[in-house]
Coordinates of C-alpha atoms and ligand atoms in Angstrom, one line a residue:
X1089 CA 1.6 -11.5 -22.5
X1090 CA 2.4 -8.4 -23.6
X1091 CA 2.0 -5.3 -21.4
X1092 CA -0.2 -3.9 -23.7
X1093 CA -2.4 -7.1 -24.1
X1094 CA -2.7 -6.8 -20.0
X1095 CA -4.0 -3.4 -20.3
X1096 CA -6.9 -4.3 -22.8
X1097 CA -8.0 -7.1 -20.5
X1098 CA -8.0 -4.8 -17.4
X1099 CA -10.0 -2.6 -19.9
X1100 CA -12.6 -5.4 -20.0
X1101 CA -12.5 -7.1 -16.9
X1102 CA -13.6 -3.2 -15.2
X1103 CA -14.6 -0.9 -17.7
X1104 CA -15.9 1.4 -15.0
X1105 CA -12.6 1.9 -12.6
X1106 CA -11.5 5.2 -14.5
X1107 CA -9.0 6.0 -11.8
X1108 CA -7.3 2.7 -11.6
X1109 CA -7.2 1.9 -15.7
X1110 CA -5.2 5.6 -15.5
X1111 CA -3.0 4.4 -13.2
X1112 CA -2.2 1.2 -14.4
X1113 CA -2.2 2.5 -17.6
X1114 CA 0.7 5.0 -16.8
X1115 CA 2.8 2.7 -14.8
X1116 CA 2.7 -0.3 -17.8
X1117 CA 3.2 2.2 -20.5
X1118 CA 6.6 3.1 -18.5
X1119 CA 8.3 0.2 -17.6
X1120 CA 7.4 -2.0 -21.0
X1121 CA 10.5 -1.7 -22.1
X1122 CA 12.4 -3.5 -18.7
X1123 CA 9.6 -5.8 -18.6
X1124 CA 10.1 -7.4 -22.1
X1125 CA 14.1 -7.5 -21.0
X1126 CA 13.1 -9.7 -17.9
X1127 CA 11.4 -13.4 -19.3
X1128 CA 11.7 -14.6 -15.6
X1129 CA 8.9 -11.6 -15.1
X1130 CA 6.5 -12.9 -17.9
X1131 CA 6.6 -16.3 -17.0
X1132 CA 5.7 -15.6 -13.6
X1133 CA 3.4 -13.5 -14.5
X1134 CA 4.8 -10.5 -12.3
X1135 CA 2.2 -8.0 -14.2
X1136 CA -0.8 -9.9 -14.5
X1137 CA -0.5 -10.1 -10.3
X1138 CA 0.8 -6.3 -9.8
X1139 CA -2.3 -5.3 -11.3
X1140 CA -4.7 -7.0 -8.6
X1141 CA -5.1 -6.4 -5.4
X1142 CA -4.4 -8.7 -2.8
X1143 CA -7.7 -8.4 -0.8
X1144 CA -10.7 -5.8 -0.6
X1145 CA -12.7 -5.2 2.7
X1146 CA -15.8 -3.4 2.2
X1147 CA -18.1 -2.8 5.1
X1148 CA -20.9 -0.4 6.3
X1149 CA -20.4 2.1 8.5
X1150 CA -23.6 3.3 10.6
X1151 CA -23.3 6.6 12.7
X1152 CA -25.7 9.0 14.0
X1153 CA -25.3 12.5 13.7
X1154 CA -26.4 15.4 15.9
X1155 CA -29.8 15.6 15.0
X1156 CA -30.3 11.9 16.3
X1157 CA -30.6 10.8 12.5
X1158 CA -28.7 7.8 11.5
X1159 CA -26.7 7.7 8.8
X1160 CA -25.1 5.2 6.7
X1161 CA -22.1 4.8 4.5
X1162 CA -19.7 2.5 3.1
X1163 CA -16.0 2.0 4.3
X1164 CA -13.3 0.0 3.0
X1165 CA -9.8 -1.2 2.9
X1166 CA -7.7 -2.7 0.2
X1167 CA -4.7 -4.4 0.9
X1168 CA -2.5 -4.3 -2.5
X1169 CA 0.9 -6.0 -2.5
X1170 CA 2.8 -7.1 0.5
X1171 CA 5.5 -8.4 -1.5
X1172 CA 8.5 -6.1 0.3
X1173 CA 6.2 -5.4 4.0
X1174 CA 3.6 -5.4 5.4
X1175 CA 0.7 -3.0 3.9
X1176 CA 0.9 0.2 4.4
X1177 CA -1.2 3.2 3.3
X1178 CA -3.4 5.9 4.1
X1179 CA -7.1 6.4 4.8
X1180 CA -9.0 8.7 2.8
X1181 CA -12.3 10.1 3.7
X1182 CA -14.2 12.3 1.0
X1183 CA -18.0 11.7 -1.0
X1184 CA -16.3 10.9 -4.3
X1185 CA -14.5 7.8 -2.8
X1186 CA -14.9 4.7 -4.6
X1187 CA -13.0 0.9 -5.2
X1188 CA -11.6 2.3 -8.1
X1189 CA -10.4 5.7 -6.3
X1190 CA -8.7 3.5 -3.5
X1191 CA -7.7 0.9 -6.0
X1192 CA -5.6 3.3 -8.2
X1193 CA -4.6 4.9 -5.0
X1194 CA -3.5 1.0 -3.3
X1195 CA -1.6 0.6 -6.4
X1196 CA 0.2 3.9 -6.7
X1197 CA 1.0 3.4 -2.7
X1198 CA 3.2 -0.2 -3.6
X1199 CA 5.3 1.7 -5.9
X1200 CA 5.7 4.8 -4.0
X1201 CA 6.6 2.8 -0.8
X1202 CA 8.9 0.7 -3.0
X1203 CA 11.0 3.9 -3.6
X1204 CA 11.1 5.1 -0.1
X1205 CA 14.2 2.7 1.0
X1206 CA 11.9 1.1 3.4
X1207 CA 10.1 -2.3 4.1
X1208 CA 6.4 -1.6 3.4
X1209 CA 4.0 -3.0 1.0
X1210 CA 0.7 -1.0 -0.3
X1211 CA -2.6 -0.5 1.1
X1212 CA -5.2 2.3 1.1
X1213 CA -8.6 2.6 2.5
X1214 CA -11.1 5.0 3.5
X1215 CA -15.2 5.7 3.5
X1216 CA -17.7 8.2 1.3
X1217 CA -18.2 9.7 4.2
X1218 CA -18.2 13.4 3.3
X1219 CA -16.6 15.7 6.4
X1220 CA -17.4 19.1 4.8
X1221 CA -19.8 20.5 7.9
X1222 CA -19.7 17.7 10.0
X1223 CA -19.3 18.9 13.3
X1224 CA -16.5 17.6 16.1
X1225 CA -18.8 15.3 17.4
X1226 CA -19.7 13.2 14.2
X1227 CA -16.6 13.4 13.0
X1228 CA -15.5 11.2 16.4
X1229 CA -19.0 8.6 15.9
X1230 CA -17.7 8.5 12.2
X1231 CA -14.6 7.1 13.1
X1232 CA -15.6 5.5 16.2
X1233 CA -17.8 3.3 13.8
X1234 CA -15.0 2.8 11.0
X1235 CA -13.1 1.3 13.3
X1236 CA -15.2 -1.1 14.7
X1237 CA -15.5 -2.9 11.1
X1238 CA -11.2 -1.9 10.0
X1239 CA -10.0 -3.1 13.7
X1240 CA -10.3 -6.8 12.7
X1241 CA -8.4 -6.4 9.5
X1242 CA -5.2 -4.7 10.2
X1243 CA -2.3 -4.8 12.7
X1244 CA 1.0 -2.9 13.9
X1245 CA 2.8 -6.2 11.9
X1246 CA 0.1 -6.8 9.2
X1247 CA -1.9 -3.5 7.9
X1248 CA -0.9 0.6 9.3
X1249 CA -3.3 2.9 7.9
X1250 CA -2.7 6.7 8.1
X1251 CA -4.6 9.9 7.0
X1252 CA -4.9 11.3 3.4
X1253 CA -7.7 13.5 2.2
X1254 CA -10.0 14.1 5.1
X1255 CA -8.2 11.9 7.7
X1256 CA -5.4 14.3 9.8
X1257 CA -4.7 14.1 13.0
X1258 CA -7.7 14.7 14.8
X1259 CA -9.2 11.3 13.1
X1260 CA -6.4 9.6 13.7
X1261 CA -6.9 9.7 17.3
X1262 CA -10.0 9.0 17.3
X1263 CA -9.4 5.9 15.0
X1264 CA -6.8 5.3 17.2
X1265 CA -8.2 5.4 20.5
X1266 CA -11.2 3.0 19.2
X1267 CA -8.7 0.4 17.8
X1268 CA -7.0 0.1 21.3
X1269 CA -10.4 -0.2 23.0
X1270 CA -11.6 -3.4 20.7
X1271 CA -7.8 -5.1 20.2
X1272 CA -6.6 -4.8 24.0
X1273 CA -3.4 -4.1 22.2
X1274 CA -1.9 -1.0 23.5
X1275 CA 1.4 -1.4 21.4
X1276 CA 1.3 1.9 19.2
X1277 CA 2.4 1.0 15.7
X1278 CA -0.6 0.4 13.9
X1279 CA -1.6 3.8 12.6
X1280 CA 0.6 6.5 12.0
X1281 CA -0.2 10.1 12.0
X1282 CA -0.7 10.2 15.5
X1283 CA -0.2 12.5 18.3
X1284 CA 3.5 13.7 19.7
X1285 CA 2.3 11.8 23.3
X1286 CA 1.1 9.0 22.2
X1287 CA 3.8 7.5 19.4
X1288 CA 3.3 10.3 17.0
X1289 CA 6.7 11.1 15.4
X1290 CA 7.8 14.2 15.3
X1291 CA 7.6 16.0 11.6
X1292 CA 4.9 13.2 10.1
X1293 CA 2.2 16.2 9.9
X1294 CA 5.2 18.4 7.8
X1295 CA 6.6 15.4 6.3
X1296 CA 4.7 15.0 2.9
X1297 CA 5.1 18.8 2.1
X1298 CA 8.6 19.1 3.6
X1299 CA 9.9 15.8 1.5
X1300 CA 7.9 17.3 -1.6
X1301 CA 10.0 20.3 -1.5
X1302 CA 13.3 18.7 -0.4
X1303 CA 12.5 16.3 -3.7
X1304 CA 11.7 19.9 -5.9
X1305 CA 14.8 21.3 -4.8
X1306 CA 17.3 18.0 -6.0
X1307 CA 15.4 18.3 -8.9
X1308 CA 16.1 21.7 -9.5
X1309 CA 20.0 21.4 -8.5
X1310 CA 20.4 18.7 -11.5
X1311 CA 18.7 21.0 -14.0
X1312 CA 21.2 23.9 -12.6
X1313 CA 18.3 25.9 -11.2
X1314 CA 17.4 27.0 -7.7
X1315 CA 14.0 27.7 -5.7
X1316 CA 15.3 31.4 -3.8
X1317 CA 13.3 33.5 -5.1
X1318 CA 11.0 32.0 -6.9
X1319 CA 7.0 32.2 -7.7
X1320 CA 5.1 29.3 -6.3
X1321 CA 1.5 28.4 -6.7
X1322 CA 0.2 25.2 -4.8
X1323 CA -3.6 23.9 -4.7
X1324 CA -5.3 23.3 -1.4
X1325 CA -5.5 24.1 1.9
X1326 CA -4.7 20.8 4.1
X1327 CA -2.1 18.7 5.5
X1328 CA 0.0 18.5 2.2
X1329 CA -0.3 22.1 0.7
X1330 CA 0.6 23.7 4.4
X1331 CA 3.8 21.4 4.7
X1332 CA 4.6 22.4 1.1
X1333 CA 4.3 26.1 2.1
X1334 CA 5.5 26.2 5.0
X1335 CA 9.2 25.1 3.7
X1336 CA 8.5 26.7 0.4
X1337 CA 8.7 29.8 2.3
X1338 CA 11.6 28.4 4.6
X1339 CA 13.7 28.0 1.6
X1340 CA 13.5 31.5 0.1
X1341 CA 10.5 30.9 -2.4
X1342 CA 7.6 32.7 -2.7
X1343 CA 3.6 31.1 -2.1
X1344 CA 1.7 33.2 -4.4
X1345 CA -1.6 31.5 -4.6
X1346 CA -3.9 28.7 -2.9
X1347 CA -6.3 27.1 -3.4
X1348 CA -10.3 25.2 -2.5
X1349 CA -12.8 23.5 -4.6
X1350 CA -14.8 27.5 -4.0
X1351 CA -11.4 29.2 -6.2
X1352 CA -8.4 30.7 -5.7
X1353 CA -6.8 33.3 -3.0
X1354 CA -4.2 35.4 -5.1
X1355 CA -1.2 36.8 -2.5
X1356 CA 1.0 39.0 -4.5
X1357 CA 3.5 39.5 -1.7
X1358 CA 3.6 35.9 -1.0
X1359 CA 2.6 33.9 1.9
X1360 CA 3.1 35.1 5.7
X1361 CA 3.5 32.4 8.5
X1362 CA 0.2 34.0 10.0
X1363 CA -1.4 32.7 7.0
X1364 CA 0.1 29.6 6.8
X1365 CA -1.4 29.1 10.6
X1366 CA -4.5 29.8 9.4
X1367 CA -4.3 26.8 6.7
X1368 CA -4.7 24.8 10.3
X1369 CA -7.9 26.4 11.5
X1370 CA -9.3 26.5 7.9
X1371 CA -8.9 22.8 7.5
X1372 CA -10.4 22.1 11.4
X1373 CA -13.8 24.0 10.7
X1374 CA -14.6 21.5 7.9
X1375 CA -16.4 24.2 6.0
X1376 CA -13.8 23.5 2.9
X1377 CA -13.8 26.8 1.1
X1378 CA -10.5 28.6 0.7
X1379 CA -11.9 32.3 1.0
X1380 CA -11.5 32.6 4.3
X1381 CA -8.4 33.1 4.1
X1382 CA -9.2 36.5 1.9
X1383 CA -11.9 37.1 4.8
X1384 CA -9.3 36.9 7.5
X1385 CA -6.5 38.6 5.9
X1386 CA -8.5 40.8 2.9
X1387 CA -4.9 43.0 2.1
X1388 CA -3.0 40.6 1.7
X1389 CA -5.0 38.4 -0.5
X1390 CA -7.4 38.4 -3.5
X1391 CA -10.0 35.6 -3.7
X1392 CA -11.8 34.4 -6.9
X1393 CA -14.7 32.5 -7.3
X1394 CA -14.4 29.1 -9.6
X1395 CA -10.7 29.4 -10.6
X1396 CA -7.5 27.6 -9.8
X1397 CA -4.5 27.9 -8.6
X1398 CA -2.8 27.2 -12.3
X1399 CA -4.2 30.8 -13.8
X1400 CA -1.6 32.6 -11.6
X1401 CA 1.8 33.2 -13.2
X1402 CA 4.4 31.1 -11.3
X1403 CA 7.8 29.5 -12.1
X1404 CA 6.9 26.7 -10.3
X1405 CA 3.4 24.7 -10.0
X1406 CA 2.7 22.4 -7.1
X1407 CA -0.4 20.6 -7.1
X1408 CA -1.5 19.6 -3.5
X1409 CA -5.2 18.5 -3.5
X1410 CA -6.8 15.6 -5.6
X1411 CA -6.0 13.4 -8.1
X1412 CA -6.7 14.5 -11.5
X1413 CA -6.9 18.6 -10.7
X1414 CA -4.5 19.7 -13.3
X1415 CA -6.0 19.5 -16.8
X1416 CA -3.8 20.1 -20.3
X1417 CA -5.7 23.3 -20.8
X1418 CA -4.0 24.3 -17.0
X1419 CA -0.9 23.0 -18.2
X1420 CA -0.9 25.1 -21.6
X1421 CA -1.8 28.3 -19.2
X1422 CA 0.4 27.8 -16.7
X1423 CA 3.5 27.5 -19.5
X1424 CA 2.1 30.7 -21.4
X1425 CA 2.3 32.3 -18.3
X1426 CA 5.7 31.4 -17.6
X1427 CA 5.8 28.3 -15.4
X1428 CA 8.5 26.2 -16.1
X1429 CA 8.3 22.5 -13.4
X1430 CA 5.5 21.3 -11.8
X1431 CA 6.3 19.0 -9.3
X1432 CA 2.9 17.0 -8.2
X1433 CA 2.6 16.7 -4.5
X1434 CA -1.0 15.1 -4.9
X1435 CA -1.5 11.3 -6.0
X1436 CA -2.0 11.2 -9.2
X1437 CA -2.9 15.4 -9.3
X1438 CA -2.2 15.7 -13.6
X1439 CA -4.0 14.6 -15.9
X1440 CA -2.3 12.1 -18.7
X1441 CA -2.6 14.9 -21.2
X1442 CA -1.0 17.9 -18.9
X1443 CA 2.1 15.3 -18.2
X1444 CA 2.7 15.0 -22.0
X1445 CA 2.1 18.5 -22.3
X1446 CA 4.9 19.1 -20.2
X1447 CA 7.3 16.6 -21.3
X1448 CA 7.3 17.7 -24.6
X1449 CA 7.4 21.4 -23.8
X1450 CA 10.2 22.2 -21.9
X1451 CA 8.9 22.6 -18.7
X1452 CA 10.0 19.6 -15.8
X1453 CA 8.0 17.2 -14.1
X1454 CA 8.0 14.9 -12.0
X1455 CA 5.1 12.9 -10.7
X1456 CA 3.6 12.3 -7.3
X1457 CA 4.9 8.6 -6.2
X1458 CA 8.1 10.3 -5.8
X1459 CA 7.5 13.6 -4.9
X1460 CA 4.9 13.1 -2.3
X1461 CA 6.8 9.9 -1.0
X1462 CA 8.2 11.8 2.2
X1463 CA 4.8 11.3 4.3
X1464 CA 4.6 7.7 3.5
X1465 CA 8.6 7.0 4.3
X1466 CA 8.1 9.4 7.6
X1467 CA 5.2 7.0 8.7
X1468 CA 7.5 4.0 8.2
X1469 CA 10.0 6.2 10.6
X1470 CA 7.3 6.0 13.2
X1471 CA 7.0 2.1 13.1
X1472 CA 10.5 2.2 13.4
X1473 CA 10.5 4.2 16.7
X1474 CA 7.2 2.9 17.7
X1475 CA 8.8 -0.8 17.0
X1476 CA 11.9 0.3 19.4
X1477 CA 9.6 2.5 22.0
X1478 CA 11.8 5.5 21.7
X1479 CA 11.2 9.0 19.8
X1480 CA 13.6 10.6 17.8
X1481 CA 14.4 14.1 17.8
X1482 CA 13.3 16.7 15.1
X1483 CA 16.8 16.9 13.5
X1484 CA 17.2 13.0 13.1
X1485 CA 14.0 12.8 11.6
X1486 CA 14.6 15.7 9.6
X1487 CA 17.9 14.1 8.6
X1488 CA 16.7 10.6 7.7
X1489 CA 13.6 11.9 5.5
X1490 CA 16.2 14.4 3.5
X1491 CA 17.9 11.0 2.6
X1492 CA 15.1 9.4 1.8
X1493 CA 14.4 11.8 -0.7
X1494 CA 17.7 12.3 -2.0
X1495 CA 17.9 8.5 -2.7
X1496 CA 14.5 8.7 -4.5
X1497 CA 15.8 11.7 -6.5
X1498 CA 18.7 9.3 -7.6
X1499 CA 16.4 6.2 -8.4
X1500 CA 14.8 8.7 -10.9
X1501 CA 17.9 9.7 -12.3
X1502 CA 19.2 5.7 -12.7
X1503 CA 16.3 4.6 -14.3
X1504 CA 15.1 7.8 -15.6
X1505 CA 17.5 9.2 -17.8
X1506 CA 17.1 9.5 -21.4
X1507 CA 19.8 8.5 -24.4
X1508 CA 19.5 12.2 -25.0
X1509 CA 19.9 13.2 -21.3
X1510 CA 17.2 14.5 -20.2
X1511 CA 15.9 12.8 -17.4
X1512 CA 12.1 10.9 -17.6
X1513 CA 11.1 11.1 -13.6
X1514 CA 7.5 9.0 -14.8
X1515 CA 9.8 6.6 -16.0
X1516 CA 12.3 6.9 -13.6
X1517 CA 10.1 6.7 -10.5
X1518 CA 7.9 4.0 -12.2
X1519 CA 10.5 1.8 -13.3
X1520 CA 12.4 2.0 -9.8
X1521 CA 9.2 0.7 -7.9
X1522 CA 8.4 -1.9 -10.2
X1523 CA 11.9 -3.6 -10.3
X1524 CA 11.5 -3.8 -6.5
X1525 CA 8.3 -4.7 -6.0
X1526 CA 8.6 -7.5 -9.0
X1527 CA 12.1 -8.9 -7.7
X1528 CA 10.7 -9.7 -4.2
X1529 CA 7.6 -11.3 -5.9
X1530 CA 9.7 -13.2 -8.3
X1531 CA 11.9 -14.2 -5.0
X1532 CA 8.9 -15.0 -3.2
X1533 CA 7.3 -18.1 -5.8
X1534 CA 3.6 -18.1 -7.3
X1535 CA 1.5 -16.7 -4.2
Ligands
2IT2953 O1 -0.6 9.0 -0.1 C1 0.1 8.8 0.9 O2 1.3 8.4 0.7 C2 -0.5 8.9 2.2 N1 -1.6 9.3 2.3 C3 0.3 8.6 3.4 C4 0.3 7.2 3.8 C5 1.0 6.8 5.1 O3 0.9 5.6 5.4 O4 1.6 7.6 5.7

């Protein structure tokens, strides 16, 4: 069947799953032409079974909060493809999660771990719990009660969940802590993400930004540009965007805006490392708004209400929130205002028309399975040390997540690059994971 005809049926079969129809939809659309190369594929029906997940948990989670009322919500954990390791994938807790959120998000994961050089298949999970103004406490019975459903269902050897969105460190141990009290298993591979004493690898927390900018500056090299000096706007405040700008700024750029879901904090001069610190405490107080940050440190910063990061002039855009948060009209500003790559550090964090907008205008992209892959392939460094029950040093780590990235950078240029050139990193990236991921099933026989 052709890839197209695949993509109507999908269309049918769950009119509903916006997300995960985009998602699909991108990654067929890319690698159609290798696909109708490969008959072995067909026959096996590699696409038909890359579209579906493996398995779905879904469970209830019941908590009570700190007024003694109990509340209810609904947690769950799909298990994508296992075809090249075990599954392996974040947990993301936010209201808007849905099956079609974490399926897009299980399905991007198989592809992006594909590229990372190591053995792990795709997974992501997560719960509608919402942690904006939750308090310490219910954020701990939350997880406490998340666990006791996820425990049963993953494994250091089968299933390692992580953070994303609304899971960082602090959940992690308490995730973590609950797991080991149900499984009496007290090896400490099966969540990454955790703390420095207690298997954490050093540099997972930075890793996702870090990667994303060692990816932005191979990028950059090829096109025979450089990131010294130059304007950079990122969206968010968590995990992701304070990696991003903390090595931005390392490497001689400058952060010139943030963002929240409340607007955008302007900083002309760019970003100090006092600020950066505060991106910590911002994210810990759950109170999600990003003008704090022009309440702590009101001359260095500008906040305004209801608008994003992409209204600032920049060189270069980095998205570093949620899927879907760059629009075509964003894309048209930010290129009348001067921007010239946008390197998406979110999953997913452009829309399809702001990716075309930018293809066909000049200005580079490249898309989030590969940019943001550092965190994921950094995790799969702490099974590794967590596996041999040593830690590495910073530098090694350091050292072994610059390759990564640099050989991720290259699978985007082999299977990226245009008859005219110019180098297609959707393609690239897309086209890279699928011909792992669909070789190991094809090795594997009809499972
Ligand atoms: O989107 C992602 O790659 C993550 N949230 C990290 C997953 C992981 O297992 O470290």
């Amino acid at each position: 069947m052709k890839t197209t005809d695949i993509m109507a049926r999908l269309q049918q079969k769950y009119p509903l799953e916006k997300e995960y129809l985009q998602a699909v939809q991108e990654v067929l659309e890319s690698i159609e032409d290798v696909y109708n190369q490969h008959p072995e594929f067909e026959k096996a029906k590699i696409v038909e079974r890359i579209v579906e997940p493996d398995r779905i948990f879904t469970f209830r989670v019941t908590w009570t909060d700190d007024n003694g009322e109990v509340q209810t919500n609904t947690g769950y954990r799909i298990q994508f493809n296992s075809a090249i390791g075990p599954y392996k994938g974040g947990l993301r807790f936010h209201k808007a999660v849905t099956p079609s959120m974490l399926k897009f998000l299980g399905f991007e994961q198989t592809f992006k771990n594909a590229l990372t050089t190591l053995p792990m298949g795709g997974a992501k999970g997560g719960s509608d719990f919402d942690p904006v103004g939750k308090s310490n406490d219910e954020i701990m019975r939350f997880c406490q009660a998340f666990m006791l459903e996820l425990w049963n269902c993953i494994g250091p050897d089968q299933d390692i969940p992580a953070g994303d969105v609304g899971v960082g460190g602090r959940e992690i141990g308490y995730l973590y802590g609950m797991y080991k009290k149900l499984a009496r298993e007290y090896n400490t591979g099966v969540l990454t993400g955790k703390g420095g004493t207690w298997g954490g690898s050093i540099l997972r927390p930075e890793a996702t930004g870090f990667g994303a900018l060692y990816f932005t500056q191979h990028l950059l090299e090829k096109a025979g540009k450089s990131i010294v000096g130059k304007r950079v706007s990122l969206s968010g405040f968590g995990n992701v965007a304070w990696g991003a700008a903390t090595k931005a700024r390392e490497l001689g750029a400058k952060v010139v805006a943030i963002s929240g879901p409340d607007g955008v904090c302007e900083i002309p001069d760019g970003i100090t490392p006092e600020m950066i610190d505060y991106m910590l405490v911002m994210r810990a107080s759950n109170r999600n708004k990003v003008q704090d940050m022009a309440v702590k440190f009101p001359t260095l910063c500008k906040f305004t209400e209801g608008k994003k990061s992409w209204s600032v002039p920049v060189d270069i855009a980095l998205p570093c929130a949620f899927q879907n948060e760059l629009s075509e009209e964003d894309a048209k500003e930010l290129k009348a205002n001067g921007c010239w790559c946008c390197c998406e550090v979110s999953n997913m964090g452009c829309q399809p028309g702001a990716i075309h907008f930018f293809q066909h205008n000049g200005v580079l992209f490249a898309p989030g399975k590969a940019v943001n892959a550092g965190g994921v392939a950094t995790s799969g460094l702490e099974m590794t040390q967590n596996a041999e029950h040593i830690s590495w040093s910073g530098a090694e780590v350091d050292e072994k997540l610059h390759f990564i990235m640099k050989s991720i950078h290259e699978q985007c240029v082999k299977y990226g690059t245009q008859p005219d050139g110019s180098i297609d990193y959707v393609k690239g990236a897309n086209i890279a994971g699928f011909m792992k991921v669909a070789t190991a099933m094809l090795e594997q026989g009809i499972i």
